[in-house]
Coordinates of C-alpha atoms and ligand atoms in Angstrom, one line a residue:
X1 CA -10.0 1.6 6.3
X2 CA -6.5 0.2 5.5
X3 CA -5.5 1.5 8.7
X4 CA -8.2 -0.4 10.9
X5 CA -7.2 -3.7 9.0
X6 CA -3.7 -3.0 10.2
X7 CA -4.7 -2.5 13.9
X8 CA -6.7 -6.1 13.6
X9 CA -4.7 -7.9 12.1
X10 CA -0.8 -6.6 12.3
X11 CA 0.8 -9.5 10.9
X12 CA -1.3 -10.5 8.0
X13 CA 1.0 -10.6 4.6
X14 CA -2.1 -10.4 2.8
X15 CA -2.4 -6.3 3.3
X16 CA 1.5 -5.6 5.0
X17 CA 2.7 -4.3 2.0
X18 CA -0.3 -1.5 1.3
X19 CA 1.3 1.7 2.7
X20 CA 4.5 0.5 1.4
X21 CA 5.4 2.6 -1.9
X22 CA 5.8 6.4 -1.5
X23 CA 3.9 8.6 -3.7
X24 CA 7.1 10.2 -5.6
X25 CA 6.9 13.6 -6.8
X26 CA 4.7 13.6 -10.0
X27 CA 3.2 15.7 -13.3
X28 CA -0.5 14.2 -14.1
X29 CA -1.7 14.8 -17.1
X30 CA -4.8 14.1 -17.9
X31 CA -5.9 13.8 -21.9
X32 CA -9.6 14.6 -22.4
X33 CA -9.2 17.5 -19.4
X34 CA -12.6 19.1 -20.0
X35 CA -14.5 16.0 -20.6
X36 CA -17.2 15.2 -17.8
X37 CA -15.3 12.3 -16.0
X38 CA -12.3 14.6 -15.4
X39 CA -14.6 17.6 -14.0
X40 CA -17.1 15.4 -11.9
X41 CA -14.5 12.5 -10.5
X42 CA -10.8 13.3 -11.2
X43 CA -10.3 17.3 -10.2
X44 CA -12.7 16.4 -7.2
X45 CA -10.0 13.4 -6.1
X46 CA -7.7 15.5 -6.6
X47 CA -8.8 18.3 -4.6
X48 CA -9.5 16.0 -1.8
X49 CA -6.4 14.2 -1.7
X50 CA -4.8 17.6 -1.2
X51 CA -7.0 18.6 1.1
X52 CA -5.8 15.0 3.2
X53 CA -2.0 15.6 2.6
X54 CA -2.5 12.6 0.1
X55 CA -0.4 14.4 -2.8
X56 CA 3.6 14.3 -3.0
X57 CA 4.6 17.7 -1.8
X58 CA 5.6 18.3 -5.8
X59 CA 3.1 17.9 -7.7
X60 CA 1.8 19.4 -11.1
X61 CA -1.4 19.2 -13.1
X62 CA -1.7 19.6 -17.0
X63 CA -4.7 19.6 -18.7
X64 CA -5.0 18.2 -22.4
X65 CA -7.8 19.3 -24.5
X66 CA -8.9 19.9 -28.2
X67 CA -10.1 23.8 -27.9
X68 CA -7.8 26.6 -27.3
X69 CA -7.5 28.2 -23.9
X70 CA -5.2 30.3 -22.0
X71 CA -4.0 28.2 -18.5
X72 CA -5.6 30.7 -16.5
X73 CA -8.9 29.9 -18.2
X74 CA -8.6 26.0 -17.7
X75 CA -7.6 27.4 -14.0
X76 CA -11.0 28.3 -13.7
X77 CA -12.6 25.6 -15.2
X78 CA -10.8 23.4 -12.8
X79 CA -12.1 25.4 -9.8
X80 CA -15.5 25.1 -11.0
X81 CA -15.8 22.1 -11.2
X82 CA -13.8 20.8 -7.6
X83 CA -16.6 23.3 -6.2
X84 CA -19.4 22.1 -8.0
X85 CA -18.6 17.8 -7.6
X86 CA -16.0 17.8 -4.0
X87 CA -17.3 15.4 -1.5
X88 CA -16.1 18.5 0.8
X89 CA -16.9 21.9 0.9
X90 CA -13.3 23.0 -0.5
X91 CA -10.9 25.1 1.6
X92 CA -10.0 28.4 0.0
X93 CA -6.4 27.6 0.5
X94 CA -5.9 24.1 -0.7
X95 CA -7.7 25.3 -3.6
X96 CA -5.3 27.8 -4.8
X97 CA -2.4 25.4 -3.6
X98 CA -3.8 22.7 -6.1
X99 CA -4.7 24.9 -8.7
X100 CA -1.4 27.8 -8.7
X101 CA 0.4 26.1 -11.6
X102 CA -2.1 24.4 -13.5
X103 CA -0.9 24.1 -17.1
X104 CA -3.0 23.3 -20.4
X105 CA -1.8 22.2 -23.2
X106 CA -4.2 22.7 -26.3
X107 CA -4.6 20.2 -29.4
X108 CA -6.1 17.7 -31.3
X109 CA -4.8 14.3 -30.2
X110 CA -3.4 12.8 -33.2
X111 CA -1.6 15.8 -33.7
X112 CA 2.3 15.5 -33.1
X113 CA 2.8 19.2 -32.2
X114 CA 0.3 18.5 -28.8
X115 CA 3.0 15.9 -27.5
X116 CA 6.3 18.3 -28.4
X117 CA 4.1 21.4 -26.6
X118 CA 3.4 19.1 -23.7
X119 CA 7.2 17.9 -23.8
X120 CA 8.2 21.3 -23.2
X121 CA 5.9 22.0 -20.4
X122 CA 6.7 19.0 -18.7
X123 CA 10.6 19.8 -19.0
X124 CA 9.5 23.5 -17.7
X125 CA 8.0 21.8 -14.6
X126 CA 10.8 20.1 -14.3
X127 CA 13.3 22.3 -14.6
X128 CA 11.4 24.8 -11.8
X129 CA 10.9 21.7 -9.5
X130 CA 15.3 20.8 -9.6
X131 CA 14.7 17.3 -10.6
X132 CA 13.1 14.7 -12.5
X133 CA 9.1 14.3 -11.6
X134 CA 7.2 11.2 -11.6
X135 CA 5.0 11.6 -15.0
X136 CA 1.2 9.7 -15.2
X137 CA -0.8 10.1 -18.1
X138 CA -4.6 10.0 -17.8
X139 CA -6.4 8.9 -20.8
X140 CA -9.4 9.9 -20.0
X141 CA -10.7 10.6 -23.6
X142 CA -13.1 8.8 -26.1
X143 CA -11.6 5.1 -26.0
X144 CA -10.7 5.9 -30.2
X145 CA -7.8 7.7 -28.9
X146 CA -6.2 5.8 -26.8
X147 CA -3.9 4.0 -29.1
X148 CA -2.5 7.2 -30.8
X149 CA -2.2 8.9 -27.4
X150 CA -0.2 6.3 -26.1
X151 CA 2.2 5.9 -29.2
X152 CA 2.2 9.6 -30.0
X153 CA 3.3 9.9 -26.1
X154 CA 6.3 6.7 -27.1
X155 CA 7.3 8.8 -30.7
X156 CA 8.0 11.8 -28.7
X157 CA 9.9 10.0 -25.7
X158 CA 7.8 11.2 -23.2
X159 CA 7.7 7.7 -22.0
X160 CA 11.4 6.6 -22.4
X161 CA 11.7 5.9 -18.6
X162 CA 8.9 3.5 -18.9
X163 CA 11.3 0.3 -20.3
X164 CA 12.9 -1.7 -18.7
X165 CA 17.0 -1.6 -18.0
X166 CA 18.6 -4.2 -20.5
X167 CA 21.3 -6.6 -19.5
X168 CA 23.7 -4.0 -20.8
X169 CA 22.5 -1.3 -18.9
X170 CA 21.1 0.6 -21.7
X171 CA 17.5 1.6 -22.2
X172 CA 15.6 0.5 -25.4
X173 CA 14.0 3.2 -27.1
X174 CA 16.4 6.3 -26.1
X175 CA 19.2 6.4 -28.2
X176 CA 15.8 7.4 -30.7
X177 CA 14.3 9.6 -28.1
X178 CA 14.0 13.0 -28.3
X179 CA 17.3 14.4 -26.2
X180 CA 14.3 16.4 -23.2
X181 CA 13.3 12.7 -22.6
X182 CA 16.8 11.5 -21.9
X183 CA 17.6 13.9 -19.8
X184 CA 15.4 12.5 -16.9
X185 CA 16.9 9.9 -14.9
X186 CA 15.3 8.7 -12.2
X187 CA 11.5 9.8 -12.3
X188 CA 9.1 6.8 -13.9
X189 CA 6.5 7.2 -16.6
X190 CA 2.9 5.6 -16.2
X191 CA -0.1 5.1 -18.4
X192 CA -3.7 5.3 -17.1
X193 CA -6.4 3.8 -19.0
X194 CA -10.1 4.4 -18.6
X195 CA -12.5 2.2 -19.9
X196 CA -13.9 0.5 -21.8
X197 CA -10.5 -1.3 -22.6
X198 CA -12.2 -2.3 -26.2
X199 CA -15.4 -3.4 -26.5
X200 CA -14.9 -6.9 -28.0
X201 CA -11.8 -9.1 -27.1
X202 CA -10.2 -8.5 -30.4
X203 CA -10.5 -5.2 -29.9
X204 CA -8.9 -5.4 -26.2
X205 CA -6.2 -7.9 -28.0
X206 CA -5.2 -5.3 -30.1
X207 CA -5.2 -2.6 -27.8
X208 CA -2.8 -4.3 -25.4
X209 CA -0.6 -4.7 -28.3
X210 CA 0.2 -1.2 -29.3
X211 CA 0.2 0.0 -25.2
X212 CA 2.6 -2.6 -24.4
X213 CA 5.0 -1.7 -27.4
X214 CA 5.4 1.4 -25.7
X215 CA 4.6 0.9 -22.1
X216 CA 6.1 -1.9 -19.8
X217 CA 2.8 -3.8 -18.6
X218 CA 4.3 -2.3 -14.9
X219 CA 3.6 0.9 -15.9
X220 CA -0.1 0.4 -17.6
X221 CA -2.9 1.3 -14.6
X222 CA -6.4 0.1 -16.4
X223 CA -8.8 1.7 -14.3
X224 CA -11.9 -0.4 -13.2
X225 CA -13.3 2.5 -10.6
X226 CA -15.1 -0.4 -8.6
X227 CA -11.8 -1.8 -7.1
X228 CA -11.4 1.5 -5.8
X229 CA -14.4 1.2 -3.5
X230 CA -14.2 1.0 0.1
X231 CA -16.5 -1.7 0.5
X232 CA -14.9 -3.9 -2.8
X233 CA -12.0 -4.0 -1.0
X234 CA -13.8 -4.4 1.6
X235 CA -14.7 -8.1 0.5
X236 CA -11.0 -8.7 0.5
X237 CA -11.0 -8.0 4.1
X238 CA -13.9 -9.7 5.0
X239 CA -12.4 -12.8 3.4
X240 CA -9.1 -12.8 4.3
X241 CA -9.3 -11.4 7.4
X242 CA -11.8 -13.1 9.0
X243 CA -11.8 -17.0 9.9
X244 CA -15.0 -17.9 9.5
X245 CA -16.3 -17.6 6.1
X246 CA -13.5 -19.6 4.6
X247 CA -14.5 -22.9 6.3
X248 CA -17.9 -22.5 4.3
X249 CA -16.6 -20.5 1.5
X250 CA -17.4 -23.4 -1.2
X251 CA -19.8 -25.6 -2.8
X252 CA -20.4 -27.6 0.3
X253 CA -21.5 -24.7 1.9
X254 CA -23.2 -22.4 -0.6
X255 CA -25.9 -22.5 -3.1
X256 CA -25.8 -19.6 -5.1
X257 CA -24.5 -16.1 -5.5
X258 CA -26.4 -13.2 -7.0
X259 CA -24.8 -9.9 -7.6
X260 CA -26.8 -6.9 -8.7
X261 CA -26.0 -3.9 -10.1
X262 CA -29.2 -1.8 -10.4
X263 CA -29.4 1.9 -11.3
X264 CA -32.4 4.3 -11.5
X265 CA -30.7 6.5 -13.7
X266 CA -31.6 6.8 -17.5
X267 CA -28.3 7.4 -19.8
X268 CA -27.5 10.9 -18.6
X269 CA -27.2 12.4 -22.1
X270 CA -24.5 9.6 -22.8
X271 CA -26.2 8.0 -26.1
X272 CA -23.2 8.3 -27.9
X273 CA -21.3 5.7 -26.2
X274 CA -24.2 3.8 -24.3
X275 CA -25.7 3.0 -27.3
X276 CA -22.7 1.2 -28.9
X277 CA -22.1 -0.4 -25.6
X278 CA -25.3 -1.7 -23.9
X279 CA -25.2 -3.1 -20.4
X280 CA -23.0 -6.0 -21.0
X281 CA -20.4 -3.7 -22.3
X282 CA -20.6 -1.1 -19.6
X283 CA -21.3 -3.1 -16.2
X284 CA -20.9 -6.4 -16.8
X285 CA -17.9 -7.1 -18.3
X286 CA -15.6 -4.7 -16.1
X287 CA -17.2 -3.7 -12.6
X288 CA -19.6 -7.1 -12.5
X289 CA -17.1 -9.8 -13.4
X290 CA -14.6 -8.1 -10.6
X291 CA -17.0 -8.5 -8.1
X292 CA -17.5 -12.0 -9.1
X293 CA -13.5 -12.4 -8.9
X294 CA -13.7 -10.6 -5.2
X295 CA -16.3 -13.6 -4.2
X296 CA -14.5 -16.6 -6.0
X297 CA -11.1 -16.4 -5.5
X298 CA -8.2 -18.1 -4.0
X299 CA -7.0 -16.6 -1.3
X300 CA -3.4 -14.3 -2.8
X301 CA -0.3 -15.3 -0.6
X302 CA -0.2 -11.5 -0.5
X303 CA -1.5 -8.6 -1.3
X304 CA 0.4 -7.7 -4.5
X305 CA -0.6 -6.6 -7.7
X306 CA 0.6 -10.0 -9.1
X307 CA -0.4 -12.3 -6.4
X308 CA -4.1 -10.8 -6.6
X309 CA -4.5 -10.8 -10.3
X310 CA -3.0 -14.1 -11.1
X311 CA -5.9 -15.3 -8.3
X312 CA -8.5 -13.0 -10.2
X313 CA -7.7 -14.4 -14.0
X314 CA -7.7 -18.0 -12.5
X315 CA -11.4 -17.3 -11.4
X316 CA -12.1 -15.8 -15.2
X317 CA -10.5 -18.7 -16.9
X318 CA -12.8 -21.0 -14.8
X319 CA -15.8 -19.6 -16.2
X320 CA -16.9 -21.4 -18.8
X321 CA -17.3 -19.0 -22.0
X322 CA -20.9 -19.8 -23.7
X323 CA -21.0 -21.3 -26.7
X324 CA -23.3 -19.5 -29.2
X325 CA -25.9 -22.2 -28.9
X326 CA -25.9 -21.9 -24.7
X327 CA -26.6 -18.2 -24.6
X328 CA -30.1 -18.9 -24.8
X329 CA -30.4 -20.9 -21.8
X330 CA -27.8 -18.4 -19.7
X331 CA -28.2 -15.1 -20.5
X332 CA -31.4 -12.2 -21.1
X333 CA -31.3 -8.9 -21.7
X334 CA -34.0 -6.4 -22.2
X335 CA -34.7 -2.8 -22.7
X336 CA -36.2 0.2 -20.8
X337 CA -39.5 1.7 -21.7
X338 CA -41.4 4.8 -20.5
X339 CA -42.6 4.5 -16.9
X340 CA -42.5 5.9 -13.6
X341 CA -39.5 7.1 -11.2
X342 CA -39.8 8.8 -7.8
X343 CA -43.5 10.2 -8.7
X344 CA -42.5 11.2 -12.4
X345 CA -42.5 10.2 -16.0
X346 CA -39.9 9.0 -17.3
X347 CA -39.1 8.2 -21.3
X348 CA -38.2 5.2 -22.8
X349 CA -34.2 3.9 -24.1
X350 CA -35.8 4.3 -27.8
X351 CA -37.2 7.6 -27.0
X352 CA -33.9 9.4 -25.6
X353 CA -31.8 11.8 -27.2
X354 CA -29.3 10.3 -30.1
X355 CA -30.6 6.4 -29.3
X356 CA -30.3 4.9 -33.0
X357 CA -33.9 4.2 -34.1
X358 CA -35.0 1.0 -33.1
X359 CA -31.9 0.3 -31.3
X360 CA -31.1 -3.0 -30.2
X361 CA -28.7 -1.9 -27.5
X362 CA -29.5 -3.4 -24.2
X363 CA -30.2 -1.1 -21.1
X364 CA -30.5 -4.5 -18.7
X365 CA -28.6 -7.8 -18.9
X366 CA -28.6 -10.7 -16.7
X367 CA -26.5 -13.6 -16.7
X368 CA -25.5 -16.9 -15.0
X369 CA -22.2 -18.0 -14.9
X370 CA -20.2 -21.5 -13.4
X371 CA -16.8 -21.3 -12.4
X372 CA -15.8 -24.3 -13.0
X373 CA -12.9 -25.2 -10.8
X374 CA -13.1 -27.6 -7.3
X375 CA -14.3 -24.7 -4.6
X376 CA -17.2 -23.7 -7.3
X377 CA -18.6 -26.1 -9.1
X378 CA -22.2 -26.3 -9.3
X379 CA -22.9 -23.1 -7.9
X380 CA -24.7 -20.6 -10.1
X381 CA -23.3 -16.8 -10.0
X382 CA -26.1 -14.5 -11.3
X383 CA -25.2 -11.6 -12.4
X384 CA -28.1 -8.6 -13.4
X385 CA -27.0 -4.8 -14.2
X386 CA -29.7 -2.4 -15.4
X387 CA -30.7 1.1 -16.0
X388 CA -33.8 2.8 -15.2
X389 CA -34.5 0.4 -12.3
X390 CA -36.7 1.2 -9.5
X391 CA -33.6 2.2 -7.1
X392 CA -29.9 2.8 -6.7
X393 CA -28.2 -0.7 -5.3
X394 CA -25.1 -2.6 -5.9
X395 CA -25.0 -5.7 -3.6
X396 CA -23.6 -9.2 -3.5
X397 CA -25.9 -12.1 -2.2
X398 CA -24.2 -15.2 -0.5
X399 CA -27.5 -17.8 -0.2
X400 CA -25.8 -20.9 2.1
X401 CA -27.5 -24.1 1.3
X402 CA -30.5 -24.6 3.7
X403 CA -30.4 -26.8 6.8
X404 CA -30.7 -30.4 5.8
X405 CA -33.7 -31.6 8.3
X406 CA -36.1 -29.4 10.2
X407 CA -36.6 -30.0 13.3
X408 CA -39.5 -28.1 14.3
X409 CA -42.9 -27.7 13.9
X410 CA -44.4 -27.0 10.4
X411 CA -45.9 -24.0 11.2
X412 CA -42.8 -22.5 13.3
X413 CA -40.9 -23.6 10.6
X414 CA -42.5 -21.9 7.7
X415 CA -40.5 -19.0 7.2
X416 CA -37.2 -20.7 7.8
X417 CA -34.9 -19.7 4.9
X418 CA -31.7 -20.4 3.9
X419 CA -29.0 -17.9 5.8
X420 CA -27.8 -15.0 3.3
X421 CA -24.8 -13.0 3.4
X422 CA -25.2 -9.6 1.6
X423 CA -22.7 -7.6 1.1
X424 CA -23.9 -3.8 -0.3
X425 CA -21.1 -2.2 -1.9
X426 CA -23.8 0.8 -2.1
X427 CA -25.8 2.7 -0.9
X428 CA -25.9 1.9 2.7
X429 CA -22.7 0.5 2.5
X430 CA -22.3 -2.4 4.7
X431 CA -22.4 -6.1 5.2
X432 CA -26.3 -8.1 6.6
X433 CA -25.9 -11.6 7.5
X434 CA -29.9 -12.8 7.5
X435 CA -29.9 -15.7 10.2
X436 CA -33.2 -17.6 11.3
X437 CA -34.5 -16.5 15.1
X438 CA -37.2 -17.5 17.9
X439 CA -39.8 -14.8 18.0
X440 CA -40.0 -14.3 21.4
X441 CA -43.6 -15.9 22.8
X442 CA -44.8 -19.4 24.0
X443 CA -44.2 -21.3 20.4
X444 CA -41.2 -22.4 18.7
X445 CA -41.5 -19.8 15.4
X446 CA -38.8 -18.9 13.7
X447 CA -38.5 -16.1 11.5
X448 CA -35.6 -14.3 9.6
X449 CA -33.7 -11.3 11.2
X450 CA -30.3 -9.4 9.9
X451 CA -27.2 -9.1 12.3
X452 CA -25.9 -6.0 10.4
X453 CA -22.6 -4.0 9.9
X454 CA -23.0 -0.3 8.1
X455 CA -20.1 1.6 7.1
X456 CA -21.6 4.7 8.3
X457 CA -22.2 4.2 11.6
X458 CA -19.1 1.8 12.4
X459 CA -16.8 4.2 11.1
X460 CA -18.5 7.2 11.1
X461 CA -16.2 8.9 8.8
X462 CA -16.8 9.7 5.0
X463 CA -15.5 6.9 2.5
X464 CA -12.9 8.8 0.0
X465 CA -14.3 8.4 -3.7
X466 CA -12.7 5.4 -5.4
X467 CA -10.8 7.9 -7.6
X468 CA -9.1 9.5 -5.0
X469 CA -7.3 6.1 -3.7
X470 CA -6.8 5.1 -7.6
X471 CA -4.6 8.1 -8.4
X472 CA -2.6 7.4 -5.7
X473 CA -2.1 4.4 -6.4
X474 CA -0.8 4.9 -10.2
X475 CA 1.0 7.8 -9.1
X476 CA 3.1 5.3 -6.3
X477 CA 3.5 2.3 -8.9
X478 CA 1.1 0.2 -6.9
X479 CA -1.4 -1.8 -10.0
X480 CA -3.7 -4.2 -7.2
X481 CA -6.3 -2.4 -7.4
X482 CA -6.2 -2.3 -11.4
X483 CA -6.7 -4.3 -14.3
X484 CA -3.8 -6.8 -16.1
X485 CA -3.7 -7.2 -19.5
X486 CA -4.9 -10.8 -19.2
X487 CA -7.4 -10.1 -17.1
X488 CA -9.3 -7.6 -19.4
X489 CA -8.3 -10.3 -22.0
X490 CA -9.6 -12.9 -20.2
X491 CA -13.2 -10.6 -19.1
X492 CA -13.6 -10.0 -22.6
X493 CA -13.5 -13.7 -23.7
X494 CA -16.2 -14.8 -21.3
X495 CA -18.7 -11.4 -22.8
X496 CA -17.8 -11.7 -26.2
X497 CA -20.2 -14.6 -27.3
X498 CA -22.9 -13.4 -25.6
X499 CA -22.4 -10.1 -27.7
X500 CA -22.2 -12.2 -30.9
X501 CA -25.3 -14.2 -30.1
X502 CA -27.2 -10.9 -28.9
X503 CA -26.1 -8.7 -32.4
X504 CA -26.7 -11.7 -34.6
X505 CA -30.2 -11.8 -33.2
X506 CA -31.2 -8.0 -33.4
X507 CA -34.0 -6.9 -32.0
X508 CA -36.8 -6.1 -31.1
X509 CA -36.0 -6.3 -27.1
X510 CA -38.2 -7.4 -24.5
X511 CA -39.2 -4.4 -22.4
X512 CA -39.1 -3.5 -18.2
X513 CA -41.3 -0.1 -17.4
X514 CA -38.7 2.5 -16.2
X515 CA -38.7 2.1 -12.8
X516 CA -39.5 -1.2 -12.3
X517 CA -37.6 -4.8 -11.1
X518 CA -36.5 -5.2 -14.9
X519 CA -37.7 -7.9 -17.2
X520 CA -39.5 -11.3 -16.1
X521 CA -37.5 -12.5 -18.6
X522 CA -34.3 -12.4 -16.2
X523 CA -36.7 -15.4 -14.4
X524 CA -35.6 -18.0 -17.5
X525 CA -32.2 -17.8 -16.5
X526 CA -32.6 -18.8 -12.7
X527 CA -32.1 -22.5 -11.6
X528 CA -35.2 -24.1 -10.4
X529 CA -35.7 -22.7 -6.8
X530 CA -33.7 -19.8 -6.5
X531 CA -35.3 -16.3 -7.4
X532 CA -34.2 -12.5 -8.1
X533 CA -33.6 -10.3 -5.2
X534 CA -36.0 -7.2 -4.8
X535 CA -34.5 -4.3 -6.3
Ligands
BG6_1 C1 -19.6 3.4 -15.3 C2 -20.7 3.2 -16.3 O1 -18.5 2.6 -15.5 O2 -20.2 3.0 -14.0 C3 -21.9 4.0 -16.1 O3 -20.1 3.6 -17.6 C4 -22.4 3.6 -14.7 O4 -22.9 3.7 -17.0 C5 -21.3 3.8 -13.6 O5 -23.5 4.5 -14.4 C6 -21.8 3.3 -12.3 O6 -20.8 3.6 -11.4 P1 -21.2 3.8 -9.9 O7 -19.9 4.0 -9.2 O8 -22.2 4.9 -9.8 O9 -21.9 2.5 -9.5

């Protein structure tokens, strides 16, 4: 992908610097190493990036996980799960390469031995490698750890690299660190968070805090998978690479933008957290409102992490944050009851395993947003993320304002409508623009038709997983395609009333069958005229 942008466009500054950073040689470890996100999407990225030359040619895994295991077991595991959840069928060879000196490291994480056992390992590595190695830290645990991780990981001077050179010349933090972490000289340190990064702003607040008094906010990588997505960076390019959507990129120009994020899935067994987080939480407030950023913002003077995130919290400090009193008229949510997917019964949100009883947890959420700034102004964003939906589809609708006299006749004209961009960052990834078009016979009707792009048969190779290009890029220093600590600040500020409101009103929910378009609630929220997409 990066490489066809190149080829298009040599000298734009606005991707020149992508390829730039080696990826030095580098220890992951990843905290929570058994959990399901590290089996299903981190040991398959990894595979696959060693199966595409992707890794440094020194590079180490370490697993770090509550039960007790022998490394030759956790060996195993990893194997199992790299065959079971690859995007490829995995070559024999790579395999074993990857998998040769896989380490684990047993323990409870709020336990200080873990982080003196894992100092040692690391320091092993190191010392059968010759030099200092890169070290990134995966947190990919329940979000209650990450605080202790990251300031167990500081106590012990695993991080000591991470801070930056005072005017002296000396390091803060390593006359008290542990004498393994000084020895390393040259090799950085870096932090990756999953999410949720909190689940109120307060919360986020606060979690910032204690990672940035051990981390440098250069070497924190707060993973939002969707910016790993071809076609999400993908709406960078088509942007910034192209000339003409930017002439009508405004509120001249357009009348709306709808993004959906619809899933036919229930909660996968996932109650635990789900039901504390609701779809605000888990979709919109992350993956949803970076979309929105994708479609509203200025374009960066280049593609840097800074340039691109100081563009992307300008567009979240546009929006204006509801007041309790406006969440009413801007925002529904509603709940999944038993129904009908692909031919078969399906339960209801109350009904599944370890849902609180009459939970008041959302399973859909829709909302309309204003950014409030001179290219926006006026123009609703809609935003609707669901569970148990009748398909699969994440896509971003562009609606242009229609044509402001018709010419022909009323009945030619009938099903003129105003031109859509969608952009469909999946499935069928690709890009539809839907255009008005003479059927071909004796009258003048017009009628709507889609010039398309698809991924698939454009490129005709297979998209890497947004993991794989998000290690990468924390292992190489490179945070554009990763969340800022204002940012997440600033997401959190725009969701947090609408979480108040919604908790303070309890439930019961309104209800959408499983399987269905979701609520006709979401309908209250629309501006007279426009109307949902079809899921
Ligand atoms: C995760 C949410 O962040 O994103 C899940 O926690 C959701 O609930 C998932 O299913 C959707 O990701 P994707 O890549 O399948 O769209």
């Amino acid at each position: 992908m990066n490489a066809v942008i190149q080829q298009a466009v040599p000298q734009n500054p606005l991707i020149e610097g992508l390829e730039r950073l080696p990826v030095p040689p580098t220890t992951l470890v990843i905290f929570g190493a058994t959990g399901d996100l590290a089996r299903r999407k981190l040991l398959p990225a990894l595979y696959n990036l060693a199966h595409e030359g992707g890794l440094p040619e020194i590079f180490h895994l370490v697993g770090v996980s509550r039960r007790e295991k022998p490394h030759e077991h956790y060996r195993e595991e990893c194997e199992q799960a790299i065959r079971r959840f690859s995007r490829r069928k995995p070559d024999e060879a790579v395999l074993s390469g990857l998998l040769q000196d896989v380490r684990y490291v047993p323990g409870v994480f709020d336990d200080e031995a873990v982080y003196a056992q894992l100092a040692k390992v690391l320091s092993e590595l190191e010392r059968i490698a010759g030099q200092p190695l890169s070290r990134l830290f995966y947190l990919s645990t329940a979000p209650s750890f990450f605080p202790t991780i990251v300031e167990a990981l500081g106590r012990q001077g695993l991080t000591a690299l991470t801070t930056q050179t005072g005017a002296d010349g000396a390091r803060p933090n390593r006359a008290a660190a542990p004498s393994h972490a000084r020895e390393r000289e040259e090799a950085t340190c870096r932090v990756v968070i999953e999410k949720p990064f909190g689940s109120s702003l307060s919360e986020a607040i606060s979690l910032n805090e204690r990672v940035l008094s051990v981390f440098d906010e250069s070497a924190v990588f707060r993973i939002d998978h969707y910016l790993g997505k071809e076609t999400v960076q993908n709406l960078m390019a088509l942007r910034f690479a192209n000339g003409m959507f930017e002439p009508l990129w405004n509120r001249n120009y357009i009348d709306s933008v709808q993004i959906t994020a619809a899933e036919d899935i229930g909660i996968e067994g996932r109650a635990g957290y789900y039901d504390r987080a609701g779809a605000l939480r888990d979709l919109i407030q992350n993956h949803m409102l970076q979309l929105l950023c994708h479609i509203a913002m200025e374009p960066p003077a280049s593609f840097t992490a800074d340039e691109v995130r100081n563009e992307k919290v300008k567009v979240l400090r546009a929006i204006h944050a509801p007041k309790p009193s406006e969440v009413e008229q801007m925002a529904r949510r509603a709940q999944y009851a038993a129904g009908h997917l692909g031919g078969d019964g399906v339960i209801g949100y109350l009904e599944e395993e370890g849902v609180r009883e009459g939970s008041a947890t959302e399973t859909f959420a829709a909302l309309r947003l204003e950014v409030d700034n001179w290219r926006w102004a006026g123009v609703p964003f809609y935003l609707r993320a669901g569970k148990r939906l009748a398909r699969k589809v994440t896509e971003i609708a562009v609606t242009l304002k229609p044509v402001p006299h018709v010419a022909f006749s009323e009945e030619g004209a009938r099903e003129i409508k105003p031109n859509q961009l969608v952009l469909t960052v999946q499935p069928n990834e690709g890009v539809s623009l839907q255009l008005g078009a003479k059927v071909p016979g004796p009258r003048m009707t017009i009628r709507p038709v889609n010039m398309e792009f698809l991924y698939g048969t454009s490129f005709l190779s297979q998209s890497p997983e947004a993991y794989e290009r998000l290690i990468v890029d924390a292992m190489r220093g490179d945070a554009t395609l990763f969340t800022r600590n204002d940012e997440v600040e600033a997401q959190w500020r725009i969701c947090d009333p609408i979480i108040t409101a919604w908790e303070q009103a309890g439930g019961p929910l309104p209800s959408y069958p499983a399987g269905s378009e979701g609520p006709a609630e979401a309908n209250e929220i629309l501006l007279k005229g426009d109307e949902w997409r079809a899921i």
